[in-house]
Amino acid sequence: MITSALGIGATVGYYEPWWIQIIKAIVIFAVALNLVPVVLLIERKLLGRFQIRYGPNRVGPYGALQPLADILKLLTKEQFRPRTSVGFLFALAPTISILTAVAAFALIPFGNVQHIFGTRVGLYGVDLSIGPLYLFAFGAIAFYGIMLGGWSSGSKYSFLGAMRGAAQLISYEVSQGLALVGVIFTAQTLSLTGIVRAQGGMWYFIPQFVGFMIFLVASFAETNRTPFDVTEADAELVAGYNTEYGGGRFASYYFAEYLNVLVVSGIVTTVFLGGWLMPFGIHPPGWVDPIVVLTKMSFIVFLFIWIRGTVPRLRYDQIMTLGWKVLLPLATLNALVTAVVVVVTH
Amino acid sequence: MSTTSDYRKGEDSIELTSVAQQLSEQAEDWGGGRDSQELLTLNLGPHHPATHGVLRLVVTLQGEVVREVKPIIGYVHTGIEKTAEDKAYWKVIPVVERMDYLSYYFNSMAYCGAVETLLEVDVPKRAQYLRVIHLELNRIASHLLWLGTGVLDIGAITPFFYCLRERDRILDLFEQSSGQRMHTRYFQVGGVMEDIPRGWEAKLREFLKVMPPAADQYGKLVSANEIVLQRLRNTCAVDAQTLLSLGVTGPLLRAAGTPWDLRKATPYSSYDDFDFKIPVGTVGDNYDRFAVRLAEIYESVKIIEQAIDGLPEGPHITTDRKVALPPRHELATSMEALIHHFKLVTEGFRVPPGEVYFPIESARGELGCFVRSDGSSKPARVHMRDPSFVNLQALEAMGEGAYLADLIAAVAMLDPILGGIDR
Amino acid sequence: MLRSYLPAIVFLALGGAVGATFVVLNSFIGPRQQIKHKQDPYECGLPSEIKRGMRFGISFYLIAMLFLLFDIEVIFLYPIAVELRAYGSYALAEVVVFILLLFVAFGYVWRRGALEWR
Amino acid sequence: MPDATGLELIAQQLEGSTDVGEGAVLDTLYFRNRATLTVDPERIVAVLTQLRSLGYSFLASVHGSDYYPEQPRLGVHYELLDMKNIDRISVRVRLHTDAPELDSVTPQWPTANHPEREVYDMFGVVFRGHPDMRRILMPEDYEGHPQRRDFPIGGEPVLFTYNDHNHLGSPE
Amino acid sequence: MEVTRQPLGPPGDPSRAAINTHTARQMLRGGEVLGANPGMHPGMTDEELERYVHERVLTTTLDKAVAWARSNSFFPLTFGLACCAMEFMHTAAARMDIARFGFEAVRASPRQADLIVLSGRVSIKMAPIIRRLYDQMLEPKWAIAMGACCSSQGVFNNYAIVPADKFMPIDVHVPGCPPRPEALMHGVLRLRDLVQQREQPGWRERYGAIGTEEVIPTADSGPSLGTGHRDG
């Protein structure tokens, strides 16, 4: 196909006609929108299986309409904000959360550049020459979604959750960023499609195993999933930063959380698991690429759910200690060692 | 108080500010200095997922660290002791069972024991063994729910369902022997209500086969998990001396290394017939509390096995017709039985005047029942010395200086049952 | 070049639209009820004495400062990382020196107890 | 348990000690293997401290009781436990209902904190020197002491009253 | 059996539903209304037709969808009072698994919960707090009184306990002391039927006690779903 014809840096400056860009953005967005309920349902079903019960299976066939019912119900609840809240920020914060999650989803490459409609179309939202930086930029903005939401609610539990969330998100973003440095040293590009192509020989999760683990752990923290869910630790802080959120605004936090899980799985797939590449040198036709990517993503999503069903949550100080005293030095060392190896073997 | 608006008035009169003010005054004392942060007074409860009911903890936080914790109770005060004064002796049993709603057999055991002491009734051996079996099953059931919810409080959601799976089996056994899952009213003054039904023994043995591997499974699920160990080890440790001065008994005291167990110290209901061990901890931290209770499950299984193996033949309730109902078949033939039945059901038995305090080892510690009789057929005073009520006072010693998350874990490992606390 | 950002803008617009829909939709199709106590902040069922606005603790700003420090490290490393092979050992030496300097700062911060979270 | 003779010996020992003094033990009662000392309410702390030095160091329970027709009406019971010799003794004081006051043992036995508050709540016995003498189980603004025997048991007729004016024939 | 015919009421009458449907369909097709016998089948005016269509399309379909969604995803509040809370937990546990019906997302914050299960006895100290929690839940919301104590005070009819009906509206009472998990599950499913306005001939119809239902006033609380209101 085209893969071999295009050099590593060849796609960076490449772009499609504007109408294709808009169409593909809308299509990928629609996919994202539909994946979230699927993940929601899968999580509840799988948790049910882990917990020796069935999980939802009465609403629609096999419980398939359960997320639909949940979302419809949440959207038809009462609009509400507490007396002590800061109204504008209270409404803005969930929007920020969902916005950043959606924006980050644009980055995941679902396949190689294909010939559709007689023109070359990249199966991704955007392929930027600064891919990871774009990701971290929106990750940093997502922090506002949680912090502003918790702070503007004017409730003590929300506030404590927001404080924990703020500290945790920015702490782990550093480790997340540093874990990718090793990959970039090896791949020599910041384009995510470029990184996938660079994994033609070997998926990065083998040579960059340390980076892979650090990135995965940091991603759990960035998405506020167990065991790092202290921001909404229901045993301590009732519901954490979204204590005062109900109805659609709560739904948007819910939505953003699962979308973030998808984004993180996509990024891990792209950066460490070889994106759309198949193992053992199999080169399937181009239309298989998105299926490969989605399959790999579902493994990571399964991992997320599995860990949620297995481990308890860490304490706040343990989380911070892990982030700053373990992951950060380890990630830096990993970057350093990778740099040395790359230069020596060059 | 009959209309909603009256309750509204009551709502506005809740004194929150007094406590908050008091704490904030103290907070100013802590102010100043380099590390000073704003103190935050936080209410955990009465409606809070981690307080096991309606316990209210007023917590003063400095950042994430608990500076002061004050338990406030009474939100499920039911007036059980007052209600008990209004009922005949044998009708009090279902009422006291609803105090500590996780260890209902213990409640009725303490009460029946107290009344039997007053009456000087001898309980047949078979009844004593049946009581032991049910008490220990109840202890396992109580510990299982503690384990499930306790681990839920530190964030692991799955073990909860596994624990309730086994608990359901125990409740099935209760249901088969007495007809109810909870609050079975199985223990009567003078013995137990009915002999165990046919097939119950086989079912019990099946359960006894299942339980130890299941407990192993919980052990693996929980204590083989590094995060759990990190969360529980060396947190909220209180030494035995402080616990004794606070009146703490039960697994909490044993976790601190004091092997005090009333089943060994002052055996009641034939506990001296059985061979079992008292698990003790070393430092008295949250992990020890966890480990002691988990080990008690195995010991309870051992006791039940011995009791069911050595279950003696004989009547299941005392033959003293002044206290226990006559068997059903006698009613058709014996006039005397009919009179006894009539007297017992309408008025109940009269108890010689006096006071008695009957302590037993419940799943949470010393459960003492104080009964005062004035010679009538209704008790003049029934008081339960509930272990949760006394143990809760140790929370301040456990929580101060700990992290908020550890305080939650400490509450979970303290295992307070609000029904017992507030009565 | 900037045109490659067009899908990102579309995504932002769509995300914003979905977010805004979620946030405001309840006002239009949800029921309404005004009760005095509903507007109170949740405090486990008790009346709350919260005034508007709470302040973040000082330790949070410390974390923010540390974050800036190390995020800048990440930002500096990325450009070098892309062109590492091209510049070879010269860039490597730079990277090593840069990271070592940061580690000195990190050690200092650690020693001073800034990484003890209370 | 101390037997009947042992109980008398303990009573004599108490009376003989300088802290407690003559006439502190008003009555001894041995009933159903349970030893009870009835002591002077003014000297309850001294008696308990003395008993603690005799080995009864663990205060298991503090509870009240209302001996309604008898006088003095109120009683407060202290259940003491000797964990070494496995022995129990019960100490009882009797109080009149008009202004019942008693010295708190909370400073010596921290475990008495909540039980004493409960006795105050339920019977109205005020414990002097208690660090936090407030109601514990009933709401702060509740009137009366429910466990006293002249307090009505209360209760309401069972109704599903949400809209009873619609169909139950009440006014409106 | 003799067939008696009686004239039907005006077009608003629910007993005319089938006729109305038929008439409306005919009119919408532009066809003649069959059997337009003024005595038997009064036709529809244009306004009536419009209202009929409006009710069908908007009220019925949307409301049905919303009621379906609401009734299939109750998020119960994490709330346990006493003994019944244990059986509430067992309802969520493996054997009963109320999650099958989509009710497992137990939320700790009242803002996110739709259903409060009063599981246990309500003391006079707790009643105002429960009322506040119930107030703080967002519309639409439902309440289940679980067990004898908070339905009728049970054995504890004394100074300390109030029945839940005294201070908040209850949708479903589940009897028992404590009710078995199955009973609670049945209660929740009945609540689901209530929300979907799926009428079931209950004991009231069997015993001729229609008219004694709890009718919750729907002053300005939006769609009056889940009120159990019945025209009978």
PDB file of N, CA, C and O in Angstrom, chain C residues 59-97:
ATOM      1  N   SER C  59       0.346  24.036  50.268  1.00  0.00           N
ATOM      2  CA  SER C  59       1.126  22.943  49.701  1.00  0.00           C
ATOM      3  C   SER C  59       0.757  22.732  48.246  1.00  0.00           C
ATOM      4  O   SER C  59       1.561  22.240  47.456  1.00  0.00           O
ATOM      5  N   PHE C  60      -0.450  23.136  47.898  1.00  0.00           N
ATOM      6  CA  PHE C  60      -0.842  22.983  46.507  1.00  0.00           C
ATOM      7  C   PHE C  60       0.024  23.843  45.596  1.00  0.00           C
ATOM      8  O   PHE C  60       0.409  23.419  44.507  1.00  0.00           O
ATOM      9  N   TYR C  61       0.367  25.042  46.041  1.00  0.00           N
ATOM     10  CA  TYR C  61       1.194  25.909  45.204  1.00  0.00           C
ATOM     11  C   TYR C  61       2.592  25.345  45.049  1.00  0.00           C
ATOM     12  O   TYR C  61       3.252  25.518  44.025  1.00  0.00           O
ATOM     13  N   LEU C  62       3.025  24.650  46.078  1.00  0.00           N
ATOM     14  CA  LEU C  62       4.321  23.997  45.984  1.00  0.00           C
ATOM     15  C   LEU C  62       4.303  22.962  44.869  1.00  0.00           C
ATOM     16  O   LEU C  62       5.225  22.887  44.043  1.00  0.00           O
ATOM     17  N   ILE C  63       3.230  22.182  44.849  1.00  0.00           N
ATOM     18  CA  ILE C  63       3.117  21.177  43.796  1.00  0.00           C
ATOM     19  C   ILE C  63       3.098  21.866  42.433  1.00  0.00           C
ATOM     20  O   ILE C  63       3.746  21.414  41.483  1.00  0.00           O
ATOM     21  N   ALA C  64       2.380  22.970  42.360  1.00  0.00           N
ATOM     22  CA  ALA C  64       2.303  23.684  41.088  1.00  0.00           C
ATOM     23  C   ALA C  64       3.681  24.156  40.642  1.00  0.00           C
ATOM     24  O   ALA C  64       4.045  24.040  39.463  1.00  0.00           O
ATOM     25  N   MET C  65       4.488  24.646  41.587  1.00  0.00           N
ATOM     26  CA  MET C  65       5.836  25.098  41.229  1.00  0.00           C
ATOM     27  C   MET C  65       6.676  23.934  40.728  1.00  0.00           C
ATOM     28  O   MET C  65       7.384  24.033  39.720  1.00  0.00           O
ATOM     29  N   LEU C  66       6.601  22.819  41.446  1.00  0.00           N
ATOM     30  CA  LEU C  66       7.374  21.652  41.026  1.00  0.00           C
ATOM     31  C   LEU C  66       6.940  21.202  39.645  1.00  0.00           C
ATOM     32  O   LEU C  66       7.763  20.826  38.805  1.00  0.00           O
ATOM     33  N   PHE C  67       5.640  21.271  39.425  1.00  0.00           N
ATOM     34  CA  PHE C  67       5.111  20.864  38.134  1.00  0.00           C
ATOM     35  C   PHE C  67       5.713  21.727  37.033  1.00  0.00           C
ATOM     36  O   PHE C  67       6.172  21.214  36.006  1.00  0.00           O
ATOM     37  N   LEU C  68       5.750  23.036  37.267  1.00  0.00           N
ATOM     38  CA  LEU C  68       6.311  23.931  36.253  1.00  0.00           C
ATOM     39  C   LEU C  68       7.743  23.538  35.953  1.00  0.00           C
ATOM     40  O   LEU C  68       8.156  23.405  34.801  1.00  0.00           O
ATOM     41  N   LEU C  69       8.494  23.316  37.016  1.00  0.00           N
ATOM     42  CA  LEU C  69       9.903  22.970  36.868  1.00  0.00           C
ATOM     43  C   LEU C  69      10.083  21.765  35.956  1.00  0.00           C
ATOM     44  O   LEU C  69      10.838  21.790  34.983  1.00  0.00           O
ATOM     45  N   PHE C  70       9.333  20.708  36.260  1.00  0.00           N
ATOM     46  CA  PHE C  70       9.585  19.472  35.528  1.00  0.00           C
ATOM     47  C   PHE C  70       8.848  19.433  34.194  1.00  0.00           C
ATOM     48  O   PHE C  70       9.286  18.737  33.282  1.00  0.00           O
ATOM     49  N   ASP C  71       7.795  20.189  34.078  1.00  0.00           N
ATOM     50  CA  ASP C  71       7.150  20.238  32.776  1.00  0.00           C
ATOM     51  C   ASP C  71       8.040  20.959  31.785  1.00  0.00           C
ATOM     52  O   ASP C  71       8.093  20.612  30.600  1.00  0.00           O
ATOM     53  N   ILE C  72       8.761  21.937  32.290  1.00  0.00           N
ATOM     54  CA  ILE C  72       9.708  22.620  31.400  1.00  0.00           C
ATOM     55  C   ILE C  72      10.794  21.657  30.963  1.00  0.00           C
ATOM     56  O   ILE C  72      11.239  21.658  29.815  1.00  0.00           O
ATOM     57  N   GLU C  73      11.184  20.777  31.875  1.00  0.00           N
ATOM     58  CA  GLU C  73      12.149  19.749  31.505  1.00  0.00           C
ATOM     59  C   GLU C  73      11.622  18.948  30.311  1.00  0.00           C
ATOM     60  O   GLU C  73      12.321  18.728  29.329  1.00  0.00           O
ATOM     61  N   VAL C  74      10.362  18.557  30.414  1.00  0.00           N
ATOM     62  CA  VAL C  74       9.771  17.768  29.337  1.00  0.00           C
ATOM     63  C   VAL C  74       9.788  18.569  28.043  1.00  0.00           C
ATOM     64  O   VAL C  74      10.194  18.072  26.981  1.00  0.00           O
ATOM     65  N   ILE C  75       9.392  19.826  28.130  1.00  0.00           N
ATOM     66  CA  ILE C  75       9.313  20.653  26.929  1.00  0.00           C
ATOM     67  C   ILE C  75      10.694  20.812  26.295  1.00  0.00           C
ATOM     68  O   ILE C  75      10.839  20.804  25.075  1.00  0.00           O
ATOM     69  N   PHE C  76      11.711  20.932  27.112  1.00  0.00           N
ATOM     70  CA  PHE C  76      13.060  21.077  26.560  1.00  0.00           C
ATOM     71  C   PHE C  76      13.576  19.789  25.965  1.00  0.00           C
ATOM     72  O   PHE C  76      14.342  19.787  25.002  1.00  0.00           O
ATOM     73  N   LEU C  77      13.164  18.693  26.555  1.00  0.00           N
ATOM     74  CA  LEU C  77      13.696  17.415  26.074  1.00  0.00           C
ATOM     75  C   LEU C  77      13.100  17.028  24.728  1.00  0.00           C
ATOM     76  O   LEU C  77      13.767  16.393  23.918  1.00  0.00           O
ATOM     77  N   TYR C  78      11.858  17.381  24.494  1.00  0.00           N
ATOM     78  CA  TYR C  78      11.214  16.934  23.258  1.00  0.00           C
ATOM     79  C   TYR C  78      11.953  17.380  21.989  1.00  0.00           C
ATOM     80  O   TYR C  78      12.224  16.542  21.124  1.00  0.00           O
ATOM     81  N   PRO C  79      12.284  18.668  21.849  1.00  0.00           N
ATOM     82  CA  PRO C  79      12.970  19.053  20.606  1.00  0.00           C
ATOM     83  C   PRO C  79      14.311  18.348  20.431  1.00  0.00           C
ATOM     84  O   PRO C  79      14.654  17.908  19.325  1.00  0.00           O
ATOM     85  N   ILE C  80      15.035  18.195  21.524  1.00  0.00           N
ATOM     86  CA  ILE C  80      16.308  17.492  21.408  1.00  0.00           C
ATOM     87  C   ILE C  80      16.061  16.050  21.008  1.00  0.00           C
ATOM     88  O   ILE C  80      16.771  15.474  20.184  1.00  0.00           O
ATOM     89  N   ALA C  81      14.999  15.466  21.612  1.00  0.00           N
ATOM     90  CA  ALA C  81      14.737  14.059  21.362  1.00  0.00           C
ATOM     91  C   ALA C  81      14.501  13.800  19.876  1.00  0.00           C
ATOM     92  O   ALA C  81      14.964  12.800  19.327  1.00  0.00           O
ATOM     93  N   VAL C  82      13.803  14.731  19.224  1.00  0.00           N
ATOM     94  CA  VAL C  82      13.485  14.502  17.816  1.00  0.00           C
ATOM     95  C   VAL C  82      14.750  14.477  16.964  1.00  0.00           C
ATOM     96  O   VAL C  82      14.878  13.680  16.046  1.00  0.00           O
ATOM     97  N   GLU C  83      15.670  15.318  17.311  1.00  0.00           N
ATOM     98  CA  GLU C  83      16.857  15.446  16.449  1.00  0.00           C
ATOM     99  C   GLU C  83      18.095  14.836  17.084  1.00  0.00           C
ATOM    100  O   GLU C  83      19.207  15.230  16.784  1.00  0.00           O
ATOM    101  N   LEU C  84      17.903  13.881  17.980  1.00  0.00           N
ATOM    102  CA  LEU C  84      19.053  13.351  18.711  1.00  0.00           C
ATOM    103  C   LEU C  84      20.050  12.682  17.783  1.00  0.00           C
ATOM    104  O   LEU C  84      21.258  12.904  17.875  1.00  0.00           O
ATOM    105  N   ARG C  85      19.538  11.887  16.857  1.00  0.00           N
ATOM    106  CA  ARG C  85      20.453  11.142  15.980  1.00  0.00           C
ATOM    107  C   ARG C  85      21.252  12.104  15.115  1.00  0.00           C
ATOM    108  O   ARG C  85      22.415  11.878  14.836  1.00  0.00           O
ATOM    109  N   ALA C  86      20.594  13.194  14.721  1.00  0.00           N
ATOM    110  CA  ALA C  86      21.268  14.133  13.837  1.00  0.00           C
ATOM    111  C   ALA C  86      22.450  14.802  14.537  1.00  0.00           C
ATOM    112  O   ALA C  86      23.511  14.989  13.940  1.00  0.00           O
ATOM    113  N   TYR C  87      22.280  15.148  15.770  1.00  0.00           N
ATOM    114  CA  TYR C  87      23.352  15.856  16.459  1.00  0.00           C
ATOM    115  C   TYR C  87      24.293  14.941  17.213  1.00  0.00           C
ATOM    116  O   TYR C  87      25.363  15.361  17.637  1.00  0.00           O
ATOM    117  N   GLY C  88      23.870  13.712  17.452  1.00  0.00           N
ATOM    118  CA  GLY C  88      24.781  12.725  18.018  1.00  0.00           C
ATOM    119  C   GLY C  88      25.219  13.039  19.432  1.00  0.00           C
ATOM    120  O   GLY C  88      24.442  13.514  20.261  1.00  0.00           O
ATOM    121  N   SER C  89      26.501  12.803  19.684  1.00  0.00           N
ATOM    122  CA  SER C  89      26.981  12.834  21.059  1.00  0.00           C
ATOM    123  C   SER C  89      26.934  14.245  21.651  1.00  0.00           C
ATOM    124  O   SER C  89      26.825  14.402  22.858  1.00  0.00           O
ATOM    125  N   TYR C  90      26.983  15.275  20.808  1.00  0.00           N
ATOM    126  CA  TYR C  90      26.908  16.643  21.331  1.00  0.00           C
ATOM    127  C   TYR C  90      25.574  16.839  22.045  1.00  0.00           C
ATOM    128  O   TYR C  90      25.524  17.289  23.200  1.00  0.00           O
ATOM    129  N   ALA C  91      24.491  16.424  21.372  1.00  0.00           N
ATOM    130  CA  ALA C  91      23.169  16.557  21.978  1.00  0.00           C
ATOM    131  C   ALA C  91      23.062  15.662  23.205  1.00  0.00           C
ATOM    132  O   ALA C  91      22.466  16.052  24.222  1.00  0.00           O
ATOM    133  N   LEU C  92      23.678  14.489  23.106  1.00  0.00           N
ATOM    134  CA  LEU C  92      23.618  13.564  24.242  1.00  0.00           C
ATOM    135  C   LEU C  92      24.232  14.207  25.480  1.00  0.00           C
ATOM    136  O   LEU C  92      23.665  14.173  26.575  1.00  0.00           O
ATOM    137  N   ALA C  93      25.397  14.817  25.271  1.00  0.00           N
ATOM    138  CA  ALA C  93      26.053  15.460  26.405  1.00  0.00           C
ATOM    139  C   ALA C  93      25.160  16.540  26.993  1.00  0.00           C
ATOM    140  O   ALA C  93      25.023  16.668  28.219  1.00  0.00           O
ATOM    141  N   GLU C  94      24.532  17.283  26.096  1.00  0.00           N
ATOM    142  CA  GLU C  94      23.631  18.338  26.578  1.00  0.00           C
ATOM    143  C   GLU C  94      22.505  17.744  27.411  1.00  0.00           C
ATOM    144  O   GLU C  94      22.174  18.243  28.498  1.00  0.00           O
ATOM    145  N   VAL C  95      21.924  16.673  26.880  1.00  0.00           N
ATOM    146  CA  VAL C  95      20.813  16.030  27.591  1.00  0.00           C
ATOM    147  C   VAL C  95      21.278  15.577  28.957  1.00  0.00           C
ATOM    148  O   VAL C  95      20.612  15.798  29.979  1.00  0.00           O
ATOM    149  N   VAL C  96      22.453  14.944  28.987  1.00  0.00           N
ATOM    150  CA  VAL C  96      22.938  14.400  30.259  1.00  0.00           C
ATOM    151  C   VAL C  96      23.142  15.532  31.261  1.00  0.00           C
ATOM    152  O   VAL C  96      22.707  15.471  32.412  1.00  0.00           O
ATOM    153  N   VAL C  97      23.792  16.607  30.798  1.00  0.00           N
ATOM    154  CA  VAL C  97      24.046  17.719  31.716  1.00  0.00           C
ATOM    155  C   VAL C  97      22.736  18.311  32.212  1.00  0.00           C
ATOM    156  O   VAL C  97      22.558  18.567  33.410  1.00  0.00           O
TER     157      VAL C  97
END
